[in-house]
Amino acid sequence: MAVFDGELKELMAGQLEIWQAQQLAPENPVYNLGEYLEIRGDLDVGLFTETLHRLVAEAETVRLRFRTDAAGTPRQYVGDVPEDLVQLVDFSSEPDPRAAAESWMRETVTRPADLSGGPLFGFALLTLGPDLHLWYQGYHHLLIDGMAGSVLSTRAARIHDALLHGQDPADGALEPLALLLDADRAYRVSDDLDRDRAYWQGVLADLPQVVEAGTDGAARPSRGRRLPERLERHIAALTTDELAELRTAARRLRTSLTGLMACAAAVHRHRLTGQRDIVIGLPVAGRTGRRELAVPGMTSNNLPLRVRIEPNTPLADLVRQISDAVREGLRHQRYRYEDILRDLRLTDGDPLCGLYVNAMAFDYPEKFGSCRVTAVRNVSTGPIDHTRVNLYARGGDFGVQLDVDVNPALPDQLPARDVSRQLRRVLAWLVTAEPSEPVGRAGLLDRDEQRRVLVEWNDTARDLPPATAVDLFTAQVAARPDAVAVTGEGVHLSYAQLDERANRLAHHLAARGVGPETVVAVCQHRGTDLVVSLLAVWKAGAAYLPIDPQYPAERIRHLLTDSRAVALLSEQDILDELPAGRLLTVAVDSAPVHAALAAAPATAPGTALTPAALAYVIYTSGSTGTPKAVMLTQAGAVNLAVAQQERCAVDRHSRVLQFASVGFDAATWELLMALCSGASLVVAPARDLLPSPALTDLIARHGVTHATLPPPSWPCSTPPT
């Protein structure tokens, strides 16, 4: 057990956030960080081990231990240097030494950490061959952030070379951790904190909800998880030439590599989701001052960069927005990202940023004595609530690595491989794009993907009969006259009976001037009479305008006037409340109409109805202004009927619930899906369709097989099995 010097110190703000998150999920290893250096040459293992002992003796942050005080508050102290500091593992006899070593590191980084136990770091020297070693460094995020790996590795190389040449390695020793602790404590009680809070509240005021484009391409509100159980990673290697092109593009656009990556991320989010008010997360040091930046520790923070993008936004304008946001944001980078989320009340998993991008151009040592460092690779970077892109440009001949981490707990999350491929296409566009070019020209898809989306996925054309919805219904009447067409409220109409009633009402309407290219409003209670009226309007050659009796009077007046309806079908208890004016009205349940229908022919009118004829008129909700009419043809109705019959596997044995309000387009969907395929349409009064046991009983009692229900109705609508 590590000892402590008697002084328990407060955790810095960033550490405290990690501590609290880890306490909620103690077995979750996602805060474990890991990376390794590939070392080639005749490495003196003993000297290297002594180097790491000296390094740990200097780097107080590595030796931090944690405990809670009497009040349960977490405290930290600097422990001693562990005796067994470096684990030596020889994989040289394995069939594939590198694969075995990488598997060992991945397994190591997934082990849960005990925050109140022993050391929260681990060093290992993995031997792959006589002249090839991997120096693995594993830390809990409480100890260090992403920048610290460069500081520790560089200091280790200097200690090693000093020992190798018989020099005093104390020269250039790391600064004490107290520099960071004191600076953090001072900031938390300073006026700077209040100024920074006010700055971020102003920048992020009236922020829209983050949306995500899932695997089906549809945009929907995004939900994040602050501590995912695991991350999905995709690793791509960029050539030094590609890095050179990116840096040239950055200079041409008058930005930095970090600014260019942030620009690519913003374009990617805009093109993927369609959002025009976007926040990109930018990891930053969370500290200022040259001395503080040289101290390894955990102060890293996320900078929210808010930009506004339209498809015609010039690239130069976007670059300027990002440059301004970075410049101003860095002045306020010490205000914790977690505090920003709390200020915005985003504490239930709602993400602030859909994408975090980090261009890490930290220098790493190129040699340990005569041994060359030929690669630096990250194993784990810590958690993310959404998607993160890390670009590692470590200098020297280490190459360039582009890692994409995604939180797979998010529903419909794009795979990391797809995000990586799309982002690289945006970067390729940035390399050649002119500053005046609009960002809407940036593409995410390659040629094969474009063909799949634009051609293959749209290749849905099929031969349809040159018919009308009435023709499809009449075919079912001829094939199954005695089958139940509509059922509910104690009434059961066969296809023949429904056809006869619709024919009689169609004759009645035709005698009153209803015919082709006219519109008839239908405003009735749910039930069999409503279905009869809709069919009768079609049989008379007209189009129906469905109106929900619950609509406000002003909306109904607008619909009747704007549609130029020639008649209104309704019921006696509704008509008195409707603003019908001088419009011809027909109360289908009145005694005079019943008498007229009894005398009307039972056969279909001789009206010539073509596929190009208007079938129905439906109005938008009016949420963005005055409700607007949409006109649908008989050919479109047939197309919908055939598509739904095939997609939903509706046949003569099916029972379709008529759930949607008649004023909603889905009501026509339900009508066509049932009566054009020989199924039964189940109707019920509105009170039985509310989310309640009555709805569950209705579905079970009628053996409903197909129902279009909104999510709030699901829990109550599934019949017991």
XYZ file of C-alpha atoms in Angstrom:
721
model
C 0.000 0.000 0.000
C 1.348 3.411 -0.954
C 2.173 5.835 1.843
C 1.317 9.508 1.857
C 3.072 12.519 3.290
C 0.286 13.606 5.604
C -1.127 16.250 3.269
C -4.348 15.381 1.492
C -4.991 17.783 -1.371
C -8.141 18.789 -3.198
C -8.836 17.392 -6.616
C -8.710 19.800 -9.511
C -12.048 20.536 -11.148
C -11.421 18.217 -14.094
C -10.275 15.413 -11.800
C -13.363 15.783 -9.633
C -15.656 15.342 -12.640
C -13.851 12.122 -13.573
C -13.921 10.857 -9.987
C -17.667 11.381 -9.699
C -18.391 9.777 -13.073
C -16.223 6.767 -12.213
C -17.993 6.328 -8.864
C -21.276 5.884 -10.722
C -19.766 3.019 -12.736
C -16.775 1.622 -10.797
C -16.378 -1.380 -13.112
C -16.323 0.736 -16.271
C -12.762 0.914 -17.678
C -13.442 3.651 -20.216
C -11.321 6.223 -18.303
C -8.210 4.076 -18.767
C -5.734 5.709 -21.155
C -3.049 3.840 -23.026
C -0.404 4.385 -25.683
C 2.897 2.865 -26.718
C 6.188 3.810 -28.353
C 7.812 1.403 -30.782
C 11.565 1.240 -30.090
C 13.999 -0.397 -32.527
C 17.593 -1.196 -31.684
C 19.756 -2.840 -29.042
C 17.878 -1.498 -26.009
C 19.553 -1.810 -22.605
C 16.573 -3.059 -20.578
C 18.239 -2.363 -17.236
C 19.032 1.225 -18.180
C 15.540 1.711 -19.562
C 14.003 0.416 -16.326
C 16.142 2.797 -14.272
C 15.044 5.617 -16.593
C 11.412 4.949 -15.817
C 12.115 4.809 -12.061
C 13.689 8.248 -12.309
C 10.787 9.507 -14.411
C 8.173 8.372 -11.887
C 10.180 9.872 -9.032
C 9.977 13.249 -10.826
C 6.416 13.064 -12.166
C 4.254 13.481 -9.080
C 1.051 13.165 -11.093
C 1.919 9.557 -11.959
C 2.175 8.686 -8.265
C -1.118 10.238 -7.229
C -3.310 8.135 -4.945
C -6.867 8.840 -3.860
C -8.931 8.398 -0.732
C -11.995 9.993 0.833
C -11.866 12.042 3.999
C -14.205 11.786 6.982
C -16.847 13.807 5.121
C -16.656 11.480 2.087
C -14.883 14.070 -0.063
C -12.254 12.654 -2.430
C -8.695 13.780 -1.724
C -5.377 13.015 -3.367
C -1.806 12.635 -2.229
C 1.532 11.781 -3.812
C 2.562 8.203 -3.051
C 5.919 6.495 -3.271
C 7.573 4.937 -6.327
C 6.424 1.314 -6.738
C 9.201 -1.264 -6.519
C 7.962 -3.378 -9.421
C 7.577 -0.445 -11.719
C 8.047 -2.022 -15.162
C 6.415 -5.233 -16.319
C 8.601 -7.169 -18.756
C 6.665 -9.351 -21.217
C 8.339 -11.327 -23.997
C 6.174 -12.071 -27.035
C 9.046 -12.957 -29.362
C 8.166 -16.669 -29.368
C 4.553 -16.048 -30.404
C 3.541 -16.854 -34.009
C 2.621 -13.183 -34.464
C 4.443 -11.193 -31.739
C 2.910 -7.841 -32.676
C -0.642 -9.140 -32.722
C -0.094 -10.825 -29.362
C 1.337 -7.630 -27.859
C -1.499 -5.483 -29.195
C -4.040 -7.966 -27.824
C -2.295 -7.804 -24.429
C -2.502 -3.988 -24.417
C -6.158 -3.956 -25.412
C -6.951 -6.409 -22.645
C -4.922 -4.415 -20.126
C -6.690 -1.157 -20.882
C -10.092 -2.780 -20.286
C -9.356 -3.774 -16.681
C -11.379 -1.730 -14.181
C -9.328 0.576 -11.965
C -9.542 0.639 -8.177
C -9.419 4.338 -7.356
C -8.846 3.724 -3.660
C -6.230 1.012 -4.123
C -2.741 0.854 -5.548
C -1.101 2.713 -8.427
C -3.299 4.053 -11.189
C -0.622 3.712 -13.842
C 1.386 0.890 -15.350
C 4.510 0.621 -17.505
C 5.395 -2.428 -19.544
C 8.232 -3.234 -21.928
C 6.923 -5.703 -24.499
C 9.601 -7.581 -26.440
C 8.685 -8.544 -30.003
C 12.199 -9.475 -31.122
C 15.868 -8.951 -30.235
C 15.814 -5.387 -31.576
C 12.142 -4.497 -31.298
C 10.309 -3.381 -28.146
C 7.072 -1.589 -27.326
C 7.007 0.718 -24.317
C 3.409 0.646 -23.077
C 2.138 3.415 -20.808
C -1.231 3.011 -19.104
C -2.824 5.661 -16.894
C -6.174 6.434 -15.375
C -7.541 9.729 -16.682
C -7.483 11.095 -13.114
C -3.706 11.321 -13.448
C -3.052 12.736 -16.890
C -4.627 14.096 -20.045
C -3.675 13.594 -23.695
C -0.899 16.174 -23.665
C 0.922 14.517 -20.750
C 2.010 11.492 -22.813
C 4.248 13.686 -24.936
C 5.732 15.442 -21.876
C 6.473 12.187 -20.048
C 7.914 10.400 -23.082
C 10.154 13.325 -23.984
C 11.399 13.638 -20.420
C 12.070 9.875 -20.287
C 14.282 10.111 -23.392
C 16.304 12.935 -21.822
C 16.755 11.036 -18.561
C 17.811 7.935 -20.484
C 20.394 9.764 -22.557
C 21.785 11.581 -19.514
C 22.251 8.270 -17.686
C 23.718 6.713 -20.815
C 26.403 9.401 -20.977
C 27.084 9.543 -17.239
C 25.419 12.941 -16.796
C 23.149 14.192 -14.018
C 19.547 13.561 -15.154
C 18.248 16.133 -12.662
C 18.803 18.922 -15.171
C 15.497 19.898 -16.729
C 13.451 18.026 -14.118
C 9.664 18.311 -14.322
C 7.958 21.097 -12.404
C 5.967 20.100 -9.285
C 2.285 19.258 -9.552
C 1.547 22.062 -7.083
C 1.708 24.510 -9.996
C -1.447 23.001 -11.480
C -3.205 22.522 -8.142
C -2.592 26.114 -7.050
C -3.638 27.538 -10.412
C -6.866 25.526 -10.435
C -7.717 26.505 -6.864
C -7.078 30.185 -7.588
C -9.232 30.125 -10.716
C -12.205 28.537 -8.953
C -12.486 31.490 -6.565
C -11.578 34.236 -9.044
C -13.671 36.728 -10.977
C -12.359 35.063 -14.146
C -14.659 32.097 -13.526
C -17.754 34.336 -13.479
C -16.617 36.141 -16.616
C -16.011 32.825 -18.382
C -19.419 31.514 -17.342
C -21.114 34.623 -18.713
C -19.142 34.289 -21.944
C -20.255 30.720 -22.600
C -23.850 31.422 -21.627
C -23.875 34.180 -24.216
C -22.236 32.105 -26.941
C -24.522 29.113 -26.445
C -27.820 30.920 -25.834
C -30.863 29.550 -27.723
C -28.940 26.521 -28.904
C -31.010 24.058 -30.989
C -31.089 20.383 -30.114
C -28.338 18.242 -31.603
C -29.623 15.863 -34.263
C -28.057 12.760 -35.720
C -28.352 11.097 -39.104
C -28.613 7.395 -38.447
C -27.816 4.431 -40.608
C -31.104 4.948 -42.486
C -30.128 8.542 -43.347
C -32.995 10.074 -41.361
C -32.216 12.960 -39.014
C -33.469 12.618 -35.446
C -32.707 14.144 -32.031
C -29.468 12.783 -30.641
C -29.114 11.281 -27.188
C -25.703 10.789 -25.664
C -24.371 8.831 -22.730
C -21.833 10.593 -20.587
C -20.013 7.366 -19.702
C -20.298 4.711 -22.407
C -19.267 1.199 -21.500
C -17.033 0.940 -24.533
C -16.072 2.805 -27.675
C -15.927 1.616 -31.258
C -12.724 2.724 -32.986
C -11.566 2.902 -36.561
C -7.895 3.632 -37.294
C -6.692 5.089 -40.576
C -3.102 5.882 -41.510
C -2.385 9.027 -43.507
C 0.795 9.417 -45.487
C 3.250 12.213 -44.827
C 2.265 13.597 -48.245
C -1.380 13.752 -47.164
C -0.372 15.576 -43.985
C 1.697 18.003 -46.056
C -1.345 18.678 -48.266
C -3.496 19.379 -45.220
C -0.949 21.803 -43.814
C -0.651 23.542 -47.188
C -4.436 23.861 -47.349
C -4.478 25.277 -43.818
C -1.946 27.952 -44.773
C -3.849 28.766 -47.977
C -7.066 29.198 -45.978
C -5.196 31.170 -43.297
C -5.856 28.768 -40.470
C -4.026 26.091 -38.485
C -4.163 22.312 -38.788
C -6.511 22.324 -35.795
C -8.692 24.954 -37.482
C -8.784 22.933 -40.691
C -9.865 19.806 -38.811
C -12.570 21.766 -36.983
C -13.733 23.131 -40.340
C -13.913 19.610 -41.777
C -15.890 18.456 -38.738
C -18.380 21.320 -39.066
C -18.882 20.652 -42.795
C -19.326 16.949 -42.078
C -22.003 17.585 -39.451
C -23.817 20.053 -41.702
C -23.787 17.769 -44.741
C -24.710 14.695 -42.700
C -27.560 16.089 -40.580
C -28.679 19.212 -42.419
C -28.254 21.288 -39.259
C -27.253 24.889 -39.803
C -26.431 25.809 -36.214
C -23.646 23.456 -35.204
C -21.403 23.037 -32.170
C -18.074 21.243 -32.609
C -16.104 20.129 -29.552
C -12.407 21.009 -29.452
C -10.253 19.422 -26.700
C -7.937 22.006 -25.134
C -5.331 22.098 -22.363
C -7.590 23.888 -19.886
C -4.619 25.817 -18.528
C -2.487 28.792 -19.464
C 1.111 29.757 -18.837
C 4.293 28.158 -20.149
C 5.264 26.574 -16.806
C 1.828 25.049 -16.282
C 1.787 23.592 -19.803
C 5.045 21.759 -19.044
C 3.588 19.949 -16.012
C 1.926 16.588 -16.760
C -1.499 16.356 -15.149
C -5.219 16.262 -15.790
C -6.615 19.662 -16.764
C -7.881 19.013 -20.286
C -11.218 20.505 -21.232
C -13.596 20.697 -24.203
C -14.148 23.955 -26.062
C -17.593 24.239 -27.743
C -17.200 25.986 -31.107
C -20.543 27.277 -32.389
C -20.801 28.049 -36.096
C -23.691 28.809 -38.414
C -23.627 27.180 -41.833
C -25.832 27.384 -44.901
C -25.229 25.332 -48.050
C -24.101 28.526 -49.789
C -21.746 29.616 -46.982
C -18.333 30.354 -48.553
C -15.538 28.194 -47.192
C -13.568 31.310 -46.228
C -16.489 32.504 -44.099
C -16.662 29.197 -42.247
C -12.905 29.245 -41.636
C -13.219 32.785 -40.277
C -16.063 31.756 -37.943
C -14.013 28.872 -36.580
C -10.864 30.967 -36.191
C -12.815 33.612 -34.275
C -14.517 30.978 -32.117
C -11.193 29.305 -31.280
C -9.437 32.588 -30.557
C -12.168 33.848 -28.242
C -12.870 30.437 -26.720
C -9.256 29.869 -25.705
C -9.472 32.959 -23.523
C -12.206 31.203 -21.568
C -10.930 27.614 -21.788
C -10.576 27.066 -18.040
C -14.350 27.079 -17.473
C -15.246 23.404 -17.274
C -17.238 21.808 -20.075
C -19.221 19.907 -17.447
C -20.221 23.225 -15.873
C -21.369 24.438 -19.291
C -23.597 21.374 -19.604
C -25.057 22.034 -16.172
C -25.629 25.690 -17.007
C -27.503 24.604 -20.151
C -29.330 21.888 -18.179
C -27.930 19.190 -20.453
C -27.441 16.701 -17.637
C -29.659 13.819 -18.770
C -27.548 12.564 -21.641
C -28.320 15.238 -24.233
C -25.055 16.053 -26.015
C -23.885 19.591 -26.655
C -21.529 18.591 -29.458
C -22.247 15.987 -32.116
C -18.572 15.667 -33.006
C -15.312 16.361 -31.170
C -12.142 16.866 -33.162
C -8.607 16.915 -31.826
C -5.499 17.592 -33.903
C -2.639 16.515 -31.642
C 0.667 17.778 -32.981
C 2.674 16.924 -29.851
C 6.357 16.144 -30.217
C 7.654 12.748 -29.125
C 11.274 11.622 -28.773
C 12.847 10.152 -31.877
C 15.555 8.212 -30.041
C 16.547 6.530 -26.789
C 20.327 6.594 -27.149
C 21.097 4.734 -30.376
C 17.661 3.125 -30.471
C 15.096 4.735 -32.764
C 11.484 5.441 -31.875
C 9.733 4.357 -35.064
C 6.082 4.701 -34.098
C 3.766 6.127 -31.449
C 0.304 4.616 -31.219
C -2.695 5.345 -29.031
C -4.632 2.461 -27.488
C -7.337 4.383 -25.610
C -8.105 8.096 -25.311
C -10.879 8.038 -22.725
C -14.664 8.340 -22.984
C -16.798 10.367 -25.336
C -20.567 10.935 -25.314
C -20.903 10.991 -29.102
C -18.198 10.911 -31.814
C -14.538 11.917 -31.603
C -11.862 12.321 -34.262
C -8.190 12.359 -33.233
C -5.521 13.336 -35.738
C -2.079 12.381 -34.451
C 0.713 14.315 -36.168
C 3.604 13.600 -33.833
C 6.437 14.858 -36.006
C 9.499 12.969 -37.183
C 8.906 9.862 -39.246
C 6.084 8.528 -37.084
C 3.468 8.898 -39.793
C -0.003 10.301 -39.272
C -2.856 8.457 -37.589
C -6.549 9.344 -37.835
C -8.633 7.647 -35.157
C -12.427 7.843 -35.022
C -14.141 6.800 -31.795
C -17.933 6.516 -31.608
C -20.253 5.783 -28.719
C -22.057 2.620 -29.852
C -24.692 3.086 -27.128
C -26.306 5.788 -29.263
C -29.231 4.488 -31.340
C -28.577 4.318 -35.092
C -25.021 5.549 -34.602
C -22.965 5.590 -37.777
C -20.078 3.095 -37.620
C -16.663 4.598 -36.944
C -15.439 3.353 -40.324
C -18.162 5.326 -42.142
C -17.454 8.513 -40.178
C -13.748 8.161 -40.950
C -14.352 7.647 -44.670
C -16.759 10.575 -44.906
C -14.484 12.904 -42.978
C -11.538 12.023 -45.197
C -13.627 12.943 -48.236
C -14.334 16.351 -46.687
C -10.621 16.797 -45.963
C -9.810 15.894 -49.568
C -12.294 18.553 -50.711
C -10.707 21.141 -48.403
C -7.312 20.465 -49.969
C -8.515 21.641 -53.401
C -11.456 23.948 -52.598
C -11.230 27.656 -53.298
C -11.969 30.013 -50.382
C -15.047 31.335 -52.211
C -16.488 27.866 -52.853
C -19.738 27.106 -50.955
C -19.530 24.354 -48.352
C -22.584 22.695 -49.873
C -20.314 21.320 -52.584
C -18.440 19.124 -50.142
C -19.461 15.526 -50.697
C -19.525 12.665 -48.209
C -20.088 9.819 -50.670
C -17.853 8.184 -53.252
C -19.137 7.223 -56.714
C -20.369 3.788 -55.682
C -22.208 5.232 -52.684
C -23.729 7.999 -54.799
C -25.002 5.439 -57.290
C -26.434 3.332 -54.474
C -28.320 6.295 -52.981
C -29.392 8.076 -56.160
C -29.988 5.136 -58.481
C -30.256 1.788 -56.720
C -32.273 2.926 -53.694
C -34.577 4.907 -55.973
C -35.050 2.034 -58.394
C -38.494 1.303 -56.974
C -40.494 1.629 -60.170
C -42.858 -1.227 -60.888
C -45.679 -1.956 -63.249
C -49.038 -0.937 -61.820
C -52.451 -1.575 -63.331
C -53.944 1.426 -65.170
C -56.649 1.504 -62.530
C -58.228 3.621 -59.806
C -58.706 2.857 -56.119
C -62.377 2.231 -56.941
C -61.306 -0.400 -59.487
C -59.204 -2.204 -56.848
C -62.105 -2.122 -54.387
C -64.588 -3.325 -57.006
C -62.291 -6.260 -57.805
C -62.457 -7.326 -54.161
C -66.257 -6.977 -54.202
C -66.428 -9.335 -57.161
C -63.954 -11.828 -55.675
C -65.225 -11.880 -52.075
C -68.701 -10.310 -51.866
C -69.575 -11.949 -48.543
C -66.271 -11.233 -46.762
C -66.353 -8.634 -43.986
C -65.158 -5.271 -45.313
C -65.873 -3.014 -42.308
C -66.550 -4.054 -38.738
C -67.073 -2.238 -35.483
C -69.685 -0.670 -33.175
C -71.846 -3.758 -33.588
C -72.041 -3.278 -37.374
C -70.513 -5.646 -39.903
C -70.621 -4.769 -43.572
C -69.600 -7.257 -46.230
C -67.855 -6.072 -49.365
C -71.131 -6.387 -51.289
C -73.086 -4.435 -48.668
C -70.449 -1.690 -48.463
C -70.422 -1.437 -52.262
C -74.204 -1.175 -52.438
C -74.424 1.547 -49.768
C -71.621 3.548 -51.403
C -73.334 3.216 -54.816
C -76.670 4.543 -53.502
C -74.977 7.551 -51.862
C -72.935 8.188 -55.026
C -76.135 8.384 -57.089
C -77.589 10.785 -54.515
C -74.520 13.032 -54.757
C -74.398 12.919 -58.546
C -78.010 14.065 -58.691
C -76.972 17.165 -56.727
C -74.158 18.192 -59.040
C -71.238 16.224 -57.639
C -68.999 14.889 -60.402
C -65.454 14.687 -61.815
C -62.981 17.385 -60.719
C -65.220 18.556 -57.880
C -64.363 18.406 -54.197
C -66.709 17.093 -51.503
C -65.932 17.792 -47.856
C -66.549 14.877 -45.480
C -66.888 15.702 -41.777
C -68.324 12.767 -39.840
C -67.823 10.703 -36.733
C -65.604 7.648 -36.996
C -67.472 4.533 -38.112
C -68.974 2.642 -41.017
C -70.914 5.663 -42.309
C -67.658 7.593 -42.736
C -66.179 4.759 -44.829
C -69.339 4.647 -46.971
C -69.152 8.404 -47.589
C -65.507 8.359 -48.679
C -66.137 5.551 -51.160
C -69.314 7.227 -52.424
C -67.462 10.439 -53.250
C -65.012 8.447 -55.362
C -67.780 6.508 -57.073
C -69.433 9.828 -57.968
C -66.188 10.768 -59.720
C -65.226 13.459 -57.186
C -62.426 13.930 -54.676
C -63.016 14.033 -50.947
C -61.723 16.584 -48.458
C -61.484 14.881 -45.037
C -62.262 17.138 -42.048
C -61.987 16.105 -38.414
C -65.084 17.298 -36.502
C -62.764 18.368 -33.672
C -61.046 20.995 -35.821
C -61.547 24.633 -34.747
C -64.300 26.448 -36.628
C -61.854 28.871 -38.233
C -59.755 26.036 -39.660
C -62.871 24.301 -41.033
C -64.075 27.568 -42.595
C -60.687 28.019 -44.286
C -60.685 24.438 -45.612
C -64.192 24.708 -47.039
C -63.499 28.060 -48.665
C -59.987 27.413 -49.946
C -60.847 23.978 -51.413
C -63.930 25.330 -53.243
C -65.873 22.294 -52.070
C -69.247 21.873 -53.786
C -70.855 19.855 -50.985
C -70.426 18.829 -47.363
C -71.245 15.328 -46.115
C -71.827 15.214 -42.375
C -74.226 14.080 -39.642
C -77.079 15.886 -37.936
C -75.392 16.486 -34.575
C -72.310 17.929 -36.304
C -73.826 20.089 -39.043
C -75.268 22.674 -36.667
C -71.751 23.418 -35.389
C -70.089 23.677 -38.799
C -69.493 26.992 -40.641
C -71.046 25.603 -43.851
C -72.504 28.890 -45.072
C -74.448 28.399 -48.323
C -72.628 25.149 -49.132
C -74.785 22.164 -50.114
C -74.964 19.949 -47.027
C -75.974 16.307 -46.771
C -76.729 14.812 -43.357
C -76.202 11.143 -44.149
C -78.036 9.994 -41.004
C -81.166 12.118 -41.540
C -84.540 10.576 -42.407
C -84.868 12.384 -45.781
C -81.467 11.189 -46.914
C -82.225 7.646 -45.734
C -85.395 7.692 -47.808
C -83.559 9.042 -50.849
C -80.855 6.391 -50.557
C -83.416 3.622 -50.296
C -84.851 4.759 -53.636
C -81.467 5.185 -55.338
C -79.989 2.453 -57.601
C -77.773 -0.150 -55.902
C -75.511 -0.391 -58.936
C -72.481 1.796 -59.531
C -72.972 5.124 -61.317
C -71.686 5.262 -64.872
C -69.143 7.947 -64.006
C -65.906 7.627 -65.968
C -63.075 7.773 -63.392
C -59.482 7.762 -64.668
C -56.141 7.240 -62.867
C -55.334 10.923 -63.476
C -58.481 12.046 -61.640
C -58.210 13.847 -58.323
C -58.727 11.390 -55.434
C -58.580 13.544 -52.331
C -57.411 16.897 -51.021
C -55.645 17.128 -47.657
C -54.301 20.149 -45.819
C -51.051 20.686 -43.975
C -51.148 21.342 -40.236
C -50.498 25.060 -40.598
C -47.743 24.984 -38.000
C -45.590 27.223 -40.232
C -48.415 29.432 -41.487
C -51.786 29.049 -43.194
C -52.750 25.422 -43.901
C -51.999 24.534 -47.509
C -53.803 22.068 -49.760
C -52.114 18.977 -51.198
C -53.916 17.230 -54.063
C -53.526 13.473 -54.641
C -54.604 11.514 -57.703
C -56.236 8.127 -58.121
C -52.983 6.813 -59.629
C -51.140 7.859 -56.471
C -53.787 6.146 -54.341
C -53.298 2.922 -56.314
C -49.535 3.224 -55.945
C -49.916 3.609 -52.171
C -52.391 0.734 -51.923
C -50.141 -1.688 -53.817
C -46.992 -0.602 -51.959
C -48.584 -0.936 -48.509
C -50.182 -4.256 -49.383
C -46.748 -5.612 -50.341
C -44.637 -3.957 -47.658
C -47.010 -4.706 -44.789
C -48.028 -8.154 -46.080
C -51.750 -7.332 -45.991
C -54.078 -9.989 -47.408
C -57.667 -11.176 -47.121
C -56.977 -12.604 -43.669
C -55.737 -9.266 -42.273
C -57.606 -6.900 -39.994
C -56.518 -3.261 -40.231
C -57.331 -0.802 -37.457
C -58.660 2.586 -38.608
C -56.773 4.598 -35.982
C -55.728 7.890 -37.589
C -57.901 10.978 -37.560
C -59.718 11.372 -40.871
C -57.947 14.708 -41.334
C -54.566 12.981 -41.216
C -53.179 11.377 -44.363
C -52.597 8.053 -42.577
C -56.393 7.551 -42.486
C -56.417 7.161 -46.270
C -53.412 4.849 -45.946
C -55.448 2.594 -43.610
C -58.533 2.689 -45.846
C -56.606 1.740 -48.989
C -54.489 -0.871 -47.237
C -57.606 -2.750 -46.129
C -60.296 -2.338 -48.799
C -58.016 -2.683 -51.837
C -56.553 -5.970 -50.607
C -59.661 -7.798 -49.373
C -58.885 -7.274 -45.675
C -61.289 -6.105 -42.967
C -61.196 -2.502 -41.726
C -61.854 -2.247 -37.982
C -63.543 1.009 -36.939
C -64.220 2.359 -33.455
C -65.275 5.605 -31.750
C -62.519 8.010 -30.746
C -62.904 7.250 -27.027
C -61.804 3.639 -27.589
C -58.646 4.686 -29.422
C -57.039 6.621 -26.572
C -54.020 4.951 -24.881
C -55.926 2.896 -22.336
C -57.080 -0.659 -21.613
C -59.982 0.048 -23.991
C -57.560 0.220 -26.908
C -55.845 -2.987 -25.834
C -59.219 -4.700 -25.552
C -60.313 -3.398 -28.962
C -57.223 -4.788 -30.670
C -57.538 -8.150 -28.941
C -61.306 -8.454 -29.462
C -61.144 -7.815 -33.200
C -57.901 -9.691 -33.799
C -56.251 -6.617 -35.322
C -53.157 -7.573 -37.325
C -52.103 -4.135 -38.631
C -52.220 -0.817 -36.790
C -50.421 2.473 -37.320
C -49.902 3.770 -33.790
C -47.857 6.664 -32.366
C -45.286 5.681 -29.693
C -47.391 6.938 -26.710
C -50.025 4.342 -27.584
C -47.649 1.359 -27.702
C -47.447 0.363 -24.024
C -51.210 0.143 -23.740
C -51.980 -1.293 -27.139
C -50.198 -4.622 -27.247
C -52.651 -7.417 -26.495
C -51.540 -10.004 -23.946
C -49.993 -13.168 -25.336
